[in-house]
Coordinates of N, CA and C in Angstrom, one line a residue:
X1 N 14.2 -3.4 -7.4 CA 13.6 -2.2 -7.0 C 14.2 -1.8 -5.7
X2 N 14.0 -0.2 -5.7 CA 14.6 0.3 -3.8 C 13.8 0.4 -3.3
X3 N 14.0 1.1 -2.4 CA 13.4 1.4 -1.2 C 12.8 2.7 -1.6
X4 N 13.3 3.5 -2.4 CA 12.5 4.8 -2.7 C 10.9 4.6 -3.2
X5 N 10.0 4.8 -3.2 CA 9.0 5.0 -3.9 C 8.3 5.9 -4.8
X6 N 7.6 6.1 -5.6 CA 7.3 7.3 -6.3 C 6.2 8.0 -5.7
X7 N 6.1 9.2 -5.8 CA 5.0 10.3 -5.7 C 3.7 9.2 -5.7
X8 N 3.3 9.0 -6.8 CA 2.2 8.0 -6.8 C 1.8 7.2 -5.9
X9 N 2.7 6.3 -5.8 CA 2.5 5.6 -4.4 C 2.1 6.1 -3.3
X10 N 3.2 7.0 -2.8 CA 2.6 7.6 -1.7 C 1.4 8.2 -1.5
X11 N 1.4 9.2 -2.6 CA -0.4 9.7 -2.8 C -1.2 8.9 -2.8
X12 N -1.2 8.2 -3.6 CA -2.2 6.8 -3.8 C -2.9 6.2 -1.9
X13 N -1.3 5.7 -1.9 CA -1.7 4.8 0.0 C -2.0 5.8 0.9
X14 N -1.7 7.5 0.7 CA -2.2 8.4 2.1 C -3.8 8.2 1.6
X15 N -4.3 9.0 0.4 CA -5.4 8.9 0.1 C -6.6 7.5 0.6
X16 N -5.6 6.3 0.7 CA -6.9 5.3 1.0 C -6.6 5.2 2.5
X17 N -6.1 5.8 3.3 CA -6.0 5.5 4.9 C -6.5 6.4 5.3
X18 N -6.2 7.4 4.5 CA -7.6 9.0 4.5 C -9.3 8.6 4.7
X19 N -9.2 7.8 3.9 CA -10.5 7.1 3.5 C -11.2 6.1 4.2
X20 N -10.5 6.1 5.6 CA -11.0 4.7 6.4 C -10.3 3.6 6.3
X21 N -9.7 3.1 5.4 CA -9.3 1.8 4.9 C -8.2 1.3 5.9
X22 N -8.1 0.1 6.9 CA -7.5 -0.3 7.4 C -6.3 -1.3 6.6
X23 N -5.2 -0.9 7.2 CA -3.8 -1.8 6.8 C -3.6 -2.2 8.3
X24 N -2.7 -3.4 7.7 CA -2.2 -4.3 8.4 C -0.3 -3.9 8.3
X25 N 0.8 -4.9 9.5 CA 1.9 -4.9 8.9 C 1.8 -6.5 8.6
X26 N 0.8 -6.5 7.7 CA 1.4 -8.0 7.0 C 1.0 -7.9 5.4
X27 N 2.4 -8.0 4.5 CA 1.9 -8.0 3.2 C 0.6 -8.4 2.3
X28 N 0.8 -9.6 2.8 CA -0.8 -10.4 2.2 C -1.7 -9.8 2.9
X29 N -2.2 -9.7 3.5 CA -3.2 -9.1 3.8 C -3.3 -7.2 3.1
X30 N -2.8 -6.9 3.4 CA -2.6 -5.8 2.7 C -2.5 -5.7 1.0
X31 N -2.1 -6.8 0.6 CA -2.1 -7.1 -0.5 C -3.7 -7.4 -1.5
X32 N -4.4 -8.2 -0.4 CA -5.9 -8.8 -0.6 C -6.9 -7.7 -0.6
X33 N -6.2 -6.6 0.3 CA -7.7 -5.7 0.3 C -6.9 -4.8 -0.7
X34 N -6.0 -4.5 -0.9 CA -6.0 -3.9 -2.6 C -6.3 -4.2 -3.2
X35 N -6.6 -5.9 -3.4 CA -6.5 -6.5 -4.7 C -7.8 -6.0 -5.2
X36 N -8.9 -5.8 -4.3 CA -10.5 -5.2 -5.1 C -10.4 -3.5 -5.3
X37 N -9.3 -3.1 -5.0 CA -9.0 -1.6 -5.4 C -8.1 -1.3 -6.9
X38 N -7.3 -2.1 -6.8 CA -5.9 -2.3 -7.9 C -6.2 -2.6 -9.3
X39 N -6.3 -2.6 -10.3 CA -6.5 -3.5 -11.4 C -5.2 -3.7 -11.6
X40 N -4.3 -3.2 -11.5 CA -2.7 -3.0 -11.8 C -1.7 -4.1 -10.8
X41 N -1.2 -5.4 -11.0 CA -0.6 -6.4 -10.2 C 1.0 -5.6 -9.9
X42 N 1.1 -4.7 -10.7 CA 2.6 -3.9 -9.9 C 2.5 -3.0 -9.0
X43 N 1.7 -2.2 -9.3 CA 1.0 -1.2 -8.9 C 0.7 -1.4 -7.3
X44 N -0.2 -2.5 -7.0 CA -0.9 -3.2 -6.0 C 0.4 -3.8 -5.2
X45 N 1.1 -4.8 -5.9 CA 2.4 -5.0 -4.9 C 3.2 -4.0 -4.6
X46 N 3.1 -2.7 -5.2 CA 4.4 -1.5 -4.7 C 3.6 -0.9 -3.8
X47 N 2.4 -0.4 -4.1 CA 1.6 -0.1 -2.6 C 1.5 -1.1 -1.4
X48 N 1.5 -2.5 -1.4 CA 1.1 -3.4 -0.4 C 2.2 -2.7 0.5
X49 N 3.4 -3.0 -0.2 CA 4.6 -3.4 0.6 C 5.2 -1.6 1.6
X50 N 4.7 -0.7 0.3 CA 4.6 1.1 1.3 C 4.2 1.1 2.7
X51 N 2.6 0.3 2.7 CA 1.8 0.3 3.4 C 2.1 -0.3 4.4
X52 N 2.7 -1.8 3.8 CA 3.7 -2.6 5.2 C 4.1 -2.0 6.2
X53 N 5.2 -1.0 5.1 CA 6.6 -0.5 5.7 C 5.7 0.4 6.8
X54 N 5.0 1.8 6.0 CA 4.7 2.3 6.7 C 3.7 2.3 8.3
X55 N 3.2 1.0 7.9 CA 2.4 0.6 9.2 C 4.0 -0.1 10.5
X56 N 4.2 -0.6 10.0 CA 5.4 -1.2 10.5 C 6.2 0.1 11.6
X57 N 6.3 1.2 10.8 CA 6.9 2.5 11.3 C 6.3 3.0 12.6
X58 N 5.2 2.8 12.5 CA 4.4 3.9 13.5 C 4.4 2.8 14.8

């Protein structure tokens, strides 16, 4: 996989930080509290790691 991500993604991760939901820059954890949002195990790791990134960024 790259570094690009899809539309989805991004929509998906602004939409739940919109929403209150706190991210961490640490994968697992960020991973854990998707996990009760996600039914999707790829889905849920391509967002964790967005969310990383983009926490990581700011």
């Amino acid at each position: 996989m790259g570094k690009i991500k899809s539309k989805q993604v991004k929509r998906a991760s602004k939409e739940l930080m919109e929403n209150g939901i706190e991210f961490y820059d640490d994968f697992g954890k960020n991973k854990r509290i998707l996990g009760q949002e996600m039914p999707s195990k790829k889905m849920r790791n391509k967002m964790a790691g967005y969310l990383t990134r983009f926490t990581n960024q700011k």
